[in-house]
Short mmCIF file of C-alpha atoms in Angstrom, two decimals:
data_model
loop_
_atom_site.label_atom_id
_atom_site.label_comp_id
_atom_site.label_asym_id
_atom_site.label_seq_id
_atom_site.Cartn_x
_atom_site.Cartn_y
_atom_site.Cartn_z
CA MET A 7 11.92 15.50 -6.14
CA SER A 8 8.67 15.58 -8.00
CA VAL A 9 5.49 16.58 -6.27
CA PRO A 10 3.10 13.55 -5.22
CA VAL A 11 0.59 12.55 -7.83
CA GLU A 12 -2.47 13.95 -5.88
CA VAL A 13 -0.81 17.31 -5.78
CA ALA A 14 -0.08 17.26 -9.41
CA VAL A 15 -3.82 16.38 -10.20
CA ARG A 16 -5.01 19.01 -7.99
CA ASP A 17 -2.77 21.55 -9.70
CA LEU A 18 -4.32 20.34 -13.14
CA LEU A 19 -7.78 20.74 -11.69
CA ASP A 20 -6.97 24.44 -10.58
CA THR A 21 -5.47 25.11 -13.97
CA ALA A 22 -8.76 23.83 -15.76
CA ARG A 23 -11.02 25.88 -13.40
CA ALA A 24 -8.72 29.04 -14.17
CA LEU A 25 -9.06 28.31 -17.92
CA TYR A 26 -12.82 27.94 -18.03
CA GLY A 27 -13.41 30.76 -15.47
CA GLY A 28 -17.01 31.41 -14.79
CA ASP A 29 -17.92 29.09 -17.48
CA ALA A 30 -16.36 25.94 -15.85
CA PRO A 31 -18.14 22.87 -16.51
CA ALA A 32 -19.93 21.17 -13.53
CA GLN A 33 -17.80 18.09 -13.97
CA LEU A 34 -14.91 20.01 -12.30
CA ASP A 35 -16.81 20.10 -9.04
CA ASP A 36 -17.26 16.39 -9.03
CA LEU A 37 -13.61 15.74 -10.05
CA GLU A 38 -12.46 17.65 -7.07
CA ARG A 39 -14.63 15.64 -4.80
CA ARG A 40 -13.41 12.59 -6.58
CA LEU A 41 -9.79 13.33 -5.69
CA ALA A 42 -10.59 14.20 -2.06
CA GLU A 43 -12.55 10.90 -1.31
CA PRO A 44 -11.61 7.26 -1.42
CA LEU A 45 -11.64 4.85 -4.36
CA ARG A 46 -15.05 4.71 -6.19
CA LEU A 47 -15.86 0.89 -6.59
CA ALA A 48 -19.08 0.01 -8.41
CA ILE A 49 -20.98 -3.15 -8.05
CA ALA A 50 -22.61 -4.18 -11.43
CA GLY A 51 -24.25 -7.36 -12.89
CA ILE A 52 -27.20 -8.98 -14.58
CA VAL A 53 -30.62 -8.57 -12.88
CA LYS A 54 -31.02 -10.63 -9.70
CA ALA A 55 -27.31 -11.44 -9.40
CA GLY A 56 -27.10 -10.36 -5.89
CA LYS A 57 -25.46 -6.85 -6.19
CA SER A 58 -27.07 -5.27 -3.03
CA THR A 59 -26.70 -8.36 -1.01
CA LEU A 60 -22.94 -8.35 -1.68
CA LEU A 61 -22.84 -4.72 -0.88
CA ASN A 62 -24.46 -5.36 2.41
CA ALA A 63 -21.88 -8.02 3.22
CA ILE A 64 -19.01 -5.82 2.45
CA VAL A 65 -20.45 -3.00 4.46
CA GLY A 66 -21.54 -5.09 7.33
CA GLU A 67 -25.10 -3.89 7.69
CA ARG A 68 -28.24 -4.41 5.67
CA VAL A 69 -28.20 -0.83 4.30
CA ALA A 70 -29.15 -1.65 0.69
CA ALA A 71 -32.59 -3.08 -0.21
CA THR A 72 -32.40 -6.48 -1.85
CA ASP A 73 -35.96 -6.83 -3.14
CA ALA A 74 -37.23 -5.77 -6.47
CA GLY A 75 -38.30 -2.33 -5.35
CA GLU A 76 -37.84 0.91 -6.88
CA CYS A 77 -34.45 1.64 -5.33
CA THR A 78 -32.77 -1.25 -6.92
CA ARG A 79 -33.67 0.37 -10.34
CA LEU A 80 -31.41 3.37 -9.29
CA VAL A 81 -27.75 4.20 -8.98
CA THR A 82 -27.02 4.48 -5.31
CA TRP A 83 -23.79 5.80 -3.84
CA TYR A 84 -22.66 4.83 -0.27
CA ARG A 85 -20.18 7.02 1.45
CA HIS A 86 -18.82 7.06 4.96
CA ALA A 87 -20.47 9.67 7.15
CA THR A 88 -20.65 10.36 10.88
CA THR A 89 -24.42 9.94 10.97
CA ARG A 90 -26.93 8.00 8.81
CA SER A 91 -28.41 10.04 5.94
CA VAL A 92 -30.09 9.40 2.63
CA SER A 93 -30.73 12.10 -0.01
CA VAL A 94 -32.35 11.86 -3.46
CA VAL A 95 -30.82 13.86 -6.27
CA ALA A 96 -33.20 14.70 -9.18
CA ARG A 97 -32.19 15.01 -12.63
CA ASP A 98 -32.42 18.77 -12.36
CA GLY A 99 -29.72 18.68 -9.65
CA THR A 100 -31.92 19.41 -6.70
CA SER A 101 -31.31 17.27 -3.56
CA THR A 102 -33.85 16.27 -0.95
CA ARG A 103 -32.95 14.61 2.48
CA LEU A 104 -35.32 11.47 3.18
CA PRO A 105 -36.33 10.15 6.45
CA ILE A 106 -34.94 6.45 7.16
CA HIS A 107 -36.91 3.72 8.73
CA ARG A 108 -36.25 -0.09 9.14
CA ALA A 109 -38.37 -2.32 6.83
CA ALA A 110 -40.22 -5.34 8.02
CA ALA A 111 -37.52 -7.48 6.43
CA GLY A 112 -34.93 -6.03 8.71
CA HIS A 113 -33.14 -3.66 6.22
CA PHE A 114 -32.95 0.05 6.20
CA ALA A 115 -35.39 1.67 3.83
CA PHE A 116 -36.74 5.00 2.64
CA ASP A 117 -39.47 6.42 0.30
CA LEU A 118 -38.25 8.40 -2.75
CA ASN A 119 -41.51 10.51 -3.11
CA LEU A 120 -40.38 11.12 -6.59
CA PRO A 121 -40.98 9.09 -9.84
CA VAL A 122 -37.89 6.87 -10.54
CA ASP A 123 -37.49 8.50 -14.00
CA ASP A 124 -37.06 11.91 -12.39
CA VAL A 125 -34.20 10.69 -10.07
CA ASP A 126 -30.48 10.92 -11.09
CA ARG A 127 -29.07 9.14 -8.20
CA VAL A 128 -29.49 8.28 -4.35
CA GLU A 129 -26.69 9.26 -1.92
CA VAL A 130 -26.33 7.43 1.30
CA GLY A 131 -24.05 8.47 4.16
CA TRP A 132 -23.39 5.76 6.67
CA PRO A 133 -20.90 5.27 9.66
CA ALA A 134 -19.65 2.05 8.48
CA PRO A 135 -15.87 1.47 8.82
CA ALA A 136 -15.68 -0.33 5.54
CA LEU A 137 -16.79 2.86 3.79
CA LYS A 138 -13.74 4.92 5.26
CA ARG A 139 -11.53 3.21 2.50
CA VAL A 140 -13.95 2.91 -0.51
CA VAL A 141 -17.02 4.69 -1.89
CA LEU A 142 -19.38 1.86 -2.85
CA ILE A 143 -21.80 2.18 -5.90
CA ASP A 144 -24.84 -0.05 -6.33
CA THR A 145 -25.87 -0.12 -9.86
CA PRO A 146 -29.35 -1.31 -11.50
CA GLY A 147 -29.26 -4.80 -13.23
CA ILE A 148 -28.31 -5.01 -16.86
CA ALA A 149 -30.35 -7.09 -19.23
CA SER A 150 -33.52 -6.01 -17.35
CA LEU A 151 -36.92 -6.39 -18.86
CA SER A 152 -37.15 -2.65 -18.27
CA PRO A 153 -35.07 -0.71 -20.86
CA GLY A 154 -34.75 2.21 -18.51
CA THR A 155 -33.26 0.15 -15.75
CA THR A 156 -30.46 -1.32 -18.06
CA ALA A 157 -29.86 2.16 -19.54
CA ARG A 158 -29.17 3.64 -16.15
CA ALA A 159 -26.38 0.96 -15.49
CA THR A 160 -24.83 1.23 -18.85
CA GLY A 161 -25.05 5.01 -19.03
CA PHE A 162 -23.52 5.42 -15.58
CA LEU A 163 -20.61 2.86 -15.98
CA ALA A 164 -20.04 2.82 -19.85
CA PRO A 165 -21.35 6.14 -21.27
CA ASP A 166 -20.88 6.76 -24.94
CA GLU A 167 -19.12 10.09 -24.75
CA ALA A 168 -17.71 10.23 -21.37
CA ALA A 169 -15.30 8.37 -18.89
CA PRO A 170 -17.13 6.46 -16.20
CA ALA A 171 -17.53 7.92 -12.64
CA ALA A 172 -16.26 4.68 -11.04
CA ASP A 173 -12.69 3.79 -10.75
CA ALA A 174 -13.07 0.05 -10.82
CA ILE A 175 -16.04 -2.48 -10.66
CA ILE A 176 -16.91 -5.70 -9.18
CA TYR A 177 -19.07 -7.67 -11.76
CA LEU A 178 -21.42 -10.20 -10.72
CA LEU A 179 -22.19 -13.08 -13.05
CA ARG A 180 -24.18 -16.20 -12.66
CA ARG A 181 -23.12 -17.78 -15.92
CA LEU A 182 -21.06 -16.61 -18.99
CA HIS A 183 -23.78 -14.49 -20.72
CA PRO A 184 -23.27 -12.59 -23.85
CA ALA A 185 -24.72 -9.40 -22.06
CA ASP A 186 -22.04 -9.86 -19.38
CA MET A 187 -19.31 -9.90 -21.82
CA ARG A 188 -20.67 -6.85 -23.75
CA PHE A 189 -20.95 -4.93 -20.57
CA LEU A 190 -17.43 -5.62 -19.32
CA ALA A 191 -15.86 -4.98 -22.62
CA ALA A 192 -17.66 -1.59 -22.76
CA PHE A 193 -16.50 -0.72 -19.24
CA ARG A 194 -12.94 -1.57 -19.97
CA ASP A 195 -13.02 0.54 -23.27
CA THR A 196 -14.45 3.59 -21.59
CA ALA A 197 -12.72 3.33 -18.20
CA ALA A 198 -9.17 2.40 -19.61
CA GLY A 199 -9.04 5.00 -22.30
CA SER A 200 -5.94 4.53 -24.35
CA SER A 201 -4.25 2.45 -21.72
CA ARG A 202 -6.45 -0.73 -22.08
CA THR A 203 -6.22 -1.19 -18.40
CA VAL A 204 -8.43 -3.84 -16.78
CA ASN A 205 -10.20 -2.47 -13.78
CA ALA A 206 -12.79 -5.21 -13.16
CA ILE A 207 -13.04 -8.20 -11.03
CA ALA A 208 -15.73 -10.87 -11.70
CA VAL A 209 -17.70 -12.64 -8.90
CA LEU A 210 -19.52 -15.93 -9.63
CA SER A 211 -22.45 -14.80 -7.47
CA ARG A 212 -24.94 -17.02 -5.52
CA ALA A 213 -22.10 -19.67 -5.33
CA ASP A 214 -24.08 -21.69 -3.03
CA GLU A 215 -26.85 -22.24 -5.47
CA ILE A 216 -24.47 -23.94 -8.07
CA GLY A 217 -24.57 -27.03 -5.94
CA SER A 218 -28.36 -26.85 -5.00
CA GLY A 219 -27.53 -25.77 -1.48
CA ARG A 220 -25.47 -29.04 -0.78
CA ILE A 221 -22.81 -28.62 2.01
CA ASP A 222 -20.11 -29.14 -0.80
CA SER A 223 -21.71 -26.39 -3.10
CA LEU A 224 -18.80 -24.10 -2.78
CA LEU A 225 -16.49 -26.76 -3.95
CA SER A 226 -18.65 -26.94 -7.19
CA ALA A 227 -18.64 -23.03 -7.53
CA SER A 228 -14.80 -23.00 -7.14
CA LYS A 229 -14.47 -25.42 -9.94
CA VAL A 230 -16.81 -23.36 -12.10
CA ALA A 231 -14.95 -19.98 -11.24
CA ARG A 232 -11.53 -21.69 -12.26
CA ARG A 233 -13.10 -22.71 -15.64
CA TYR A 234 -14.30 -19.06 -16.17
CA GLU A 235 -10.92 -17.82 -15.49
CA LEU A 236 -9.61 -19.88 -18.24
CA ASP A 237 -12.03 -18.35 -20.85
CA GLU A 238 -10.00 -16.21 -23.08
CA HIS A 239 -12.84 -13.68 -23.46
CA LEU A 240 -13.29 -13.15 -19.87
CA ARG A 241 -9.45 -13.13 -19.06
CA ALA A 242 -9.29 -9.99 -21.31
CA LEU A 243 -12.02 -8.27 -19.26
CA ALA A 244 -11.44 -9.14 -15.71
CA LEU A 245 -8.57 -9.63 -13.32
CA GLY A 246 -9.90 -12.71 -11.65
CA VAL A 247 -13.04 -14.67 -11.02
CA PHE A 248 -14.16 -15.28 -7.32
CA PRO A 249 -17.14 -17.48 -6.22
CA VAL A 250 -18.96 -15.77 -3.47
CA ALA A 251 -22.01 -17.08 -1.51
CA GLY A 252 -23.63 -13.45 -1.01
CA LEU A 253 -26.38 -14.55 1.06
CA LEU A 254 -24.24 -16.55 3.50
CA ALA A 255 -21.89 -13.56 3.60
CA GLU A 256 -24.45 -11.01 4.33
CA GLY A 257 -26.22 -13.33 6.88
CA ALA A 258 -22.77 -13.86 8.63
CA ARG A 259 -21.71 -10.23 8.67
CA THR A 260 -25.01 -9.02 10.08
CA MET A 261 -25.83 -11.99 12.38
CA ARG A 262 -27.82 -11.27 15.46
CA GLN A 263 -27.51 -13.17 18.81
CA ASN A 264 -31.05 -14.54 18.64
CA GLU A 265 -30.22 -15.98 15.17
CA PHE A 266 -27.22 -17.67 16.55
CA GLU A 267 -29.32 -19.11 19.39
CA GLY A 268 -31.69 -20.50 16.85
CA LEU A 269 -28.82 -22.07 14.78
CA ARG A 270 -27.48 -23.51 17.83
CA GLU A 271 -30.65 -25.19 18.71
CA LEU A 272 -30.81 -26.71 15.26
CA ALA A 273 -27.35 -27.98 15.63
CA GLY A 274 -28.25 -29.70 18.94
CA LEU A 275 -30.96 -31.68 17.40
CA ALA A 276 -30.53 -35.44 16.91
CA ARG A 277 -29.13 -36.19 13.54
CA GLU A 278 -32.30 -37.81 12.18
CA ASP A 279 -34.47 -34.90 13.19
CA ARG A 280 -32.03 -32.29 11.81
CA GLU A 281 -31.53 -33.90 8.55
CA ALA A 282 -35.34 -34.29 8.14
CA LEU A 283 -35.69 -30.48 8.67
CA LEU A 284 -32.80 -29.69 6.42
CA VAL A 285 -34.07 -31.80 3.34
CA SER A 286 -35.22 -28.58 1.58
CA ALA A 287 -36.18 -25.04 2.47
CA ASP A 288 -39.82 -25.59 2.11
CA ARG A 289 -39.67 -28.54 4.50
CA PHE A 290 -37.46 -26.53 6.89
CA VAL A 291 -40.20 -23.86 7.30
CA ARG A 292 -43.21 -26.13 7.08
CA LEU A 293 -42.17 -29.31 9.26
CA THR A 294 -43.51 -29.01 12.89
CA GLY A 295 -43.01 -31.00 16.12
CA ILE A 296 -39.12 -31.24 15.87
CA THR A 297 -37.78 -27.95 17.26
CA THR A 298 -39.20 -25.37 19.61
CA LEU A 299 -38.39 -22.69 16.82
CA GLY A 300 -41.70 -21.45 15.49
CA THR A 301 -42.69 -21.22 11.87
CA ASP A 302 -41.87 -17.55 11.59
CA GLU A 303 -38.51 -17.98 13.27
CA ARG A 304 -37.55 -20.60 10.88
CA ARG A 305 -38.88 -18.72 7.87
CA ALA A 306 -36.66 -15.73 9.01
CA LEU A 307 -33.68 -17.99 9.41
CA MET A 308 -34.22 -19.33 5.93
CA SER A 309 -34.64 -15.70 4.37
CA ARG A 310 -31.49 -14.60 6.06
CA PHE A 311 -29.04 -17.56 5.49
CA GLY A 312 -30.67 -19.73 2.93
CA ILE A 313 -30.88 -23.47 3.12
CA PHE A 314 -27.06 -23.72 2.59
CA GLY A 315 -26.30 -21.09 5.27
CA VAL A 316 -28.44 -23.07 7.87
CA ARG A 317 -26.92 -26.42 6.93
CA LEU A 318 -23.42 -25.01 7.21
CA ALA A 319 -23.99 -23.02 10.48
CA ALA A 320 -25.36 -26.26 12.08
CA SER A 321 -22.33 -28.16 10.95
CA LEU A 322 -19.85 -25.63 12.08
CA ILE A 323 -21.62 -25.34 15.59
CA ARG A 324 -21.40 -29.14 15.93
CA ALA A 325 -17.75 -28.95 15.10
CA GLY A 326 -17.06 -26.63 17.89
CA VAL A 327 -17.73 -22.95 16.91
CA PRO A 328 -18.43 -21.65 20.25
CA ASP A 329 -20.35 -18.28 19.94
CA ALA A 330 -21.75 -15.89 17.29
CA PRO A 331 -18.60 -13.83 16.66
CA ALA A 332 -16.76 -17.10 15.80
CA LEU A 333 -19.58 -18.27 13.60
CA THR A 334 -19.68 -15.09 11.86
CA SER A 335 -15.94 -15.06 11.16
CA GLU A 336 -16.00 -18.64 10.00
CA MET A 337 -19.25 -18.32 7.92
CA THR A 338 -17.72 -15.10 6.17
CA ARG A 339 -14.64 -16.80 5.33
CA GLN A 340 -16.43 -20.05 3.83
CA SER A 341 -18.67 -17.61 1.82
CA GLY A 342 -15.70 -16.50 -0.23
CA LEU A 343 -16.06 -12.74 0.88
CA ASP A 344 -12.67 -12.70 2.62
CA ASP A 345 -10.85 -13.67 -0.65
CA LEU A 346 -12.69 -11.22 -2.67
CA VAL A 347 -12.03 -8.26 -0.24
CA GLU A 348 -8.48 -9.12 0.21
CA PHE A 349 -7.99 -9.10 -3.56
CA VAL A 350 -9.89 -5.72 -3.83
CA ASP A 351 -7.71 -4.40 -1.00
CA GLY A 352 -4.53 -5.32 -2.88
CA GLN A 353 -5.26 -4.44 -6.50
CA PHE A 354 -7.73 -1.67 -6.36
CA ILE A 355 -7.52 -0.08 -2.93
CA GLY A 356 -3.88 -0.61 -2.82
CA ARG A 357 -3.63 1.47 -5.98
CA THR A 358 -6.13 4.18 -5.17
CA VAL A 359 -4.07 7.09 -5.93
CA ALA A 360 -3.22 6.00 -9.44
CA LEU A 361 -6.62 4.77 -10.26
CA LYS A 362 -8.29 7.97 -9.22
CA ALA A 363 -5.87 9.98 -10.99
CA HIS A 364 -6.22 7.89 -14.18
CA GLY A 365 -10.04 8.36 -14.03
CA ILE A 366 -9.81 12.13 -13.45
CA LEU A 367 -7.29 12.53 -16.28
CA GLU A 368 -9.63 10.76 -18.72
CA VAL A 369 -12.53 12.96 -17.70
CA LEU A 370 -10.33 16.05 -18.19
CA ARG A 371 -9.52 14.72 -21.64
CA VAL A 372 -13.11 14.40 -22.52
CA LEU A 373 -13.93 17.67 -21.03
CA LEU A 374 -11.26 19.41 -23.25
CA ASP A 375 -12.73 17.72 -26.26
CA GLN A 376 -16.11 18.46 -25.58
CA HIS A 377 -15.69 22.13 -24.25
CA PRO A 378 -12.60 23.49 -26.14
CA VAL A 379 -10.99 26.53 -24.55
CA ASP A 380 -8.15 28.85 -25.68
CA GLY A 381 -4.85 28.30 -24.09
CA ALA A 382 -5.37 24.76 -23.09
CA SER A 383 -1.93 23.34 -24.46
CA GLU A 384 -0.47 23.75 -20.86
CA LEU A 385 -3.20 21.72 -19.32
CA GLU A 386 -3.04 19.11 -22.04
CA GLU A 387 0.79 18.77 -21.60
CA GLY A 388 0.35 18.53 -17.95
CA ILE A 389 -2.36 15.84 -18.16
CA GLU A 390 0.25 13.72 -20.39
CA ARG A 391 3.04 14.37 -17.88
CA VAL A 392 0.95 13.09 -14.92
CA SER A 393 -0.21 10.07 -16.90
CA LEU A 394 3.19 8.95 -17.50
CA ARG A 395 3.87 8.90 -13.68
CA LEU A 396 0.85 6.41 -13.01
CA SER A 397 2.99 3.29 -12.80
CA ASP A 398 0.20 1.48 -10.94
CA VAL A 399 -2.00 1.61 -14.12
CA ASP A 400 0.94 0.44 -16.27
CA GLU A 401 1.41 -2.47 -13.82
CA LEU A 402 -2.47 -3.46 -14.12
CA THR A 403 -2.15 -3.09 -17.88
CA LEU A 404 0.88 -5.44 -17.84
CA LEU A 405 -0.91 -7.98 -15.53
CA SER A 406 -3.94 -7.90 -17.89
CA ARG A 407 -1.52 -8.50 -20.83
CA ALA A 408 -0.02 -11.42 -19.12
CA ARG A 409 -3.39 -13.16 -18.57
CA ILE A 410 -4.31 -12.57 -22.27
CA GLU A 411 -1.19 -13.21 -24.42
CA GLY A 412 1.83 -13.54 -22.12
CA LEU A 413 4.75 -11.21 -21.81
CA GLY A 414 7.34 -12.84 -23.95
CA LEU A 415 9.70 -13.14 -21.08
CA GLY A 416 9.97 -16.99 -20.86
CA ALA A 417 11.33 -18.22 -17.42
CA ARG A 418 11.43 -14.66 -16.10
CA GLU A 419 7.67 -14.12 -16.66
CA ASP A 420 6.64 -15.24 -13.19
CA GLU A 421 9.10 -13.05 -11.59
CA ALA A 422 7.92 -10.03 -13.73
CA ILE A 423 4.36 -10.69 -12.64
CA ARG A 424 5.41 -10.71 -9.09
CA ILE A 425 7.41 -7.40 -9.33
CA VAL A 426 4.52 -5.41 -10.75
CA GLY A 427 2.21 -6.47 -7.88
CA GLY A 428 0.76 -9.75 -9.13
CA HIS A 429 1.19 -11.35 -5.87
CA GLY A 430 0.78 -8.27 -3.61
CA VAL A 431 1.80 -4.74 -3.87
CA ALA A 432 3.88 -4.69 -0.65
CA VAL A 433 7.47 -4.39 -1.22
CA HIS A 434 8.39 -7.91 0.24
CA ASP A 435 5.55 -9.55 -1.97
CA ARG A 436 7.13 -7.80 -5.00
CA LEU A 437 10.57 -9.12 -4.18
CA GLY A 438 9.48 -12.63 -3.05
CA MET A 439 10.52 -12.14 0.51
CA ASP A 440 9.05 -12.82 4.19
CA ALA A 441 6.85 -10.04 5.63
CA GLY A 442 9.39 -9.74 8.38
CA ALA A 443 12.40 -9.25 6.11
CA GLU A 444 14.83 -6.61 7.39
CA PRO A 445 15.19 -3.25 5.41
CA ILE A 446 18.77 -3.96 4.58
CA ARG A 447 17.85 -7.42 2.99
CA LEU A 448 14.99 -5.76 1.07
CA ARG A 449 17.39 -3.26 -0.44
CA GLN A 450 20.09 -5.85 -1.32
CA ARG A 451 17.36 -8.05 -3.13
CA LEU A 452 15.89 -5.04 -4.75
CA VAL A 453 19.36 -3.93 -6.26
CA GLU A 454 19.99 -7.55 -7.46
CA ARG A 455 16.59 -7.68 -9.18
CA LEU A 456 17.13 -4.16 -10.73
CA ASP A 457 20.73 -5.02 -12.06
CA GLY A 458 19.33 -8.22 -13.37
CA TRP A 459 16.43 -6.81 -15.22
CA ARG A 460 18.27 -3.79 -16.69
CA ALA A 461 20.83 -6.31 -18.00
CA ALA A 462 18.23 -8.42 -19.41
CA SER A 463 16.48 -5.46 -21.26
CA HIS A 464 19.58 -5.30 -23.66
CA ASP A 465 18.98 -8.86 -24.96
CA PRO A 466 18.46 -8.48 -28.78
CA ALA A 467 16.13 -11.47 -28.76
CA ASN A 468 13.58 -9.55 -26.87
CA ASP A 469 10.39 -8.81 -28.98
CA ARG A 470 8.01 -5.96 -28.69
CA ARG A 471 6.09 -7.58 -25.70
CA ALA A 472 9.29 -8.28 -23.82
CA VAL A 473 10.74 -4.75 -24.33
CA GLU A 474 7.55 -3.28 -22.97
CA ALA A 475 7.47 -5.70 -20.02
CA HIS A 476 11.14 -4.85 -19.20
CA GLU A 477 10.28 -1.11 -19.23
CA VAL A 478 7.36 -1.47 -16.60
CA VAL A 479 9.45 -3.91 -14.43
CA ILE A 480 12.42 -1.63 -14.35
CA ARG A 481 10.31 1.44 -13.64
CA THR A 482 8.58 -0.36 -10.64
CA LEU A 483 12.10 -1.45 -9.33
CA GLU A 484 13.54 2.09 -9.65
CA GLU A 485 10.51 3.51 -7.70
CA LEU A 486 10.82 1.13 -4.94
CA HIS A 487 14.58 1.71 -4.77
CA GLU A 488 13.94 5.48 -4.57
CA GLY A 489 11.57 4.90 -1.88
CA LEU A 490 13.95 2.97 0.11
CA ARG A 491 16.68 5.29 -0.34
CA ALA A 492 14.65 8.35 0.40
CA ARG A 493 13.57 7.19 3.82
CA GLY A 494 16.72 5.71 5.10
CA GLU A 495 17.16 2.11 6.20
CA GLU A 496 16.92 2.89 9.93
CA SER A 497 13.32 4.19 9.93
CA ARG A 498 11.61 1.78 7.40
CA SER A 499 9.18 -0.97 8.28
CA VAL A 500 7.76 -3.57 6.13
CA THR A 501 4.49 -3.77 8.11
CA SER A 502 2.11 -1.22 6.77
CA PRO A 503 -0.99 0.50 8.16
CA ALA A 504 -4.17 -0.03 6.15
CA GLY A 505 -4.24 2.08 3.13
CA GLY A 506 -0.57 3.23 3.23
CA SER A 507 2.67 2.05 2.07
CA GLU A 508 4.98 0.16 4.34
CA LEU A 509 7.46 2.90 3.67
CA GLY A 510 5.04 5.76 4.37
CA PRO A 511 3.40 7.81 1.56
CA ALA A 512 5.46 7.69 -1.44
CA ASP A 513 6.13 10.77 -3.45
CA THR A 514 6.35 8.71 -6.61
CA ASP A 515 3.03 6.92 -6.63
CA ASP A 516 1.83 6.61 -3.28
CA ARG A 517 1.21 2.82 -3.74
CA ALA A 518 -0.20 1.03 -0.82
CA ALA A 519 1.21 -2.26 0.63
CA ALA A 520 -1.80 -4.53 0.79
CA ASP A 521 -1.08 -8.27 1.11
CA VAL A 522 -2.82 -10.04 -1.86
CA MET A 523 -2.32 -12.45 -4.66
CA LEU A 524 -3.60 -11.35 -8.11
CA SER A 525 -4.53 -14.73 -9.57
CA ARG A 526 -5.57 -16.20 -6.13
CA GLY A 527 -8.56 -18.25 -6.74
CA PRO A 528 -10.95 -19.90 -4.39
CA ARG A 529 -9.68 -22.10 -1.66
CA ASP A 530 -9.17 -25.70 -2.65
CA GLY A 531 -10.64 -28.68 -1.16
CA ALA A 532 -14.07 -27.10 -0.19
CA GLY A 533 -16.05 -30.06 1.51
CA GLU A 534 -14.60 -32.60 -0.70
CA ASP A 535 -15.25 -35.33 1.82
CA ALA A 536 -18.52 -33.85 3.21
CA HIS A 537 -21.75 -35.81 2.98
CA GLU A 538 -24.80 -33.84 1.61
CA HIS A 539 -25.93 -33.40 5.09
CA GLY A 540 -23.22 -35.15 6.90
CA GLU A 541 -21.12 -34.05 9.93
CA GLN A 542 -17.79 -35.50 9.69
CA SER A 543 -15.73 -33.33 7.28
CA GLN A 544 -17.71 -30.17 7.38
CA ALA A 545 -15.26 -28.44 9.66
CA HIS A 546 -12.72 -28.70 7.03
CA LEU A 547 -14.59 -26.88 4.14
CA ARG A 548 -12.55 -24.79 1.82
CA GLY A 549 -9.31 -26.48 2.92
CA HIS A 550 -9.20 -25.01 6.39
CA GLN A 551 -9.39 -26.30 10.02
CA LEU A 552 -11.69 -24.64 12.31
CA PRO A 553 -10.12 -22.44 15.02
#
């Protein structure tokens, strides 16, 4: 049996270091760290798209500054750590630990004590559970009025003569802008190398603003996101488009008890008083004599949740949400963050080993090209051998091709998409079975699928696209079959722990078993019957009943 992919990549890095000896390029140190840590996921987008706000929502703490300060002009890495720490790394490689304080706005802050142009990056260590499974990278906005700010983002994620340091990106857009398309195309071309794999997800950010803060704003955003998903150019660059109300998600995930109490007081006002307050953000802050909440308290609520968030919170509390944890959960779900995180878990974090390996191999290729060394043929051959084992990368490539031009499989196309992980990378998802399916039934279905696809692969009518699709599908089924066979039916379970396969760590591609749908769009029916400030249908926003 072949060694696990991570071990094979480690061997390649050892071989590279031995080849270069004392002249080993500094990139090898970063590649070794990259192999050892979780998936690197960058958050990118045009200026003021809400990147730092979304990062805070994912982490569950206000760790990233969201104002227009100097820190938003830098590349900032967020890794899991046992204690909080911030270090600034200068362009000359020196690193300086910085003191952390809480800013007046409530987020954590620090002073660089160094000109922005002299800074290479900022590194933040934070004891947040979300960072145990992913390294988040906050990048400066593109299309900035400051050429240097834009250059930092493009130079980091789409360098001219190197592979990017991120394994995948979440790209925030507010509308389809030519600058967005150019950036996504550049990232695809540099990150994918020759594979043409798409490692990006698009987010329609600040989704609550699309409907001017109305209670049905997310329904409007969902329709816009679906329209964007049909754009032929964007389909070639991103695996999906998800509407997310970032400020709502951040406010919900970091809600304090006193904020809940204030929202509950607003929910308890007479309807005419509540609607008078919630006509606009300005009126909410300035109007007096209606609530015991002071001007500063109302201004803080507006800053934290926005007019849409305050309206939604009041409606949910009136509909029966009993406490702060329940309101946090419901508002997070309504914001669209849950859909996005679930997708990222399945399609990116669920393929961590393959995506990390792919990125490392691309860097090694560039390294050998830029720093030739005698005796490199064995390393080059090893890179190609490991590349051929990255079935998850082949699956993402096939899913991207299915979105752009189809696979030429006719009635079998939907089944092919499911098998290669388009509706979730767990074995039962790939085979179209329930999560509780018995291992023996999984094996029977798998054998049936494998026999059927092998037979179909011999059809002389298959064109080039269909032949390539059959190869990927059959390879996936064979690896799943080997995983089932190697572990034995008695000890297998179809319920997986986070970050690992339901069959345990696989020796083939270590694919994880997250439960996700690739083409899953925003939830339908978001507030279709809700009045602009009305009460009656607001507990059914986004097509779900309240608990």
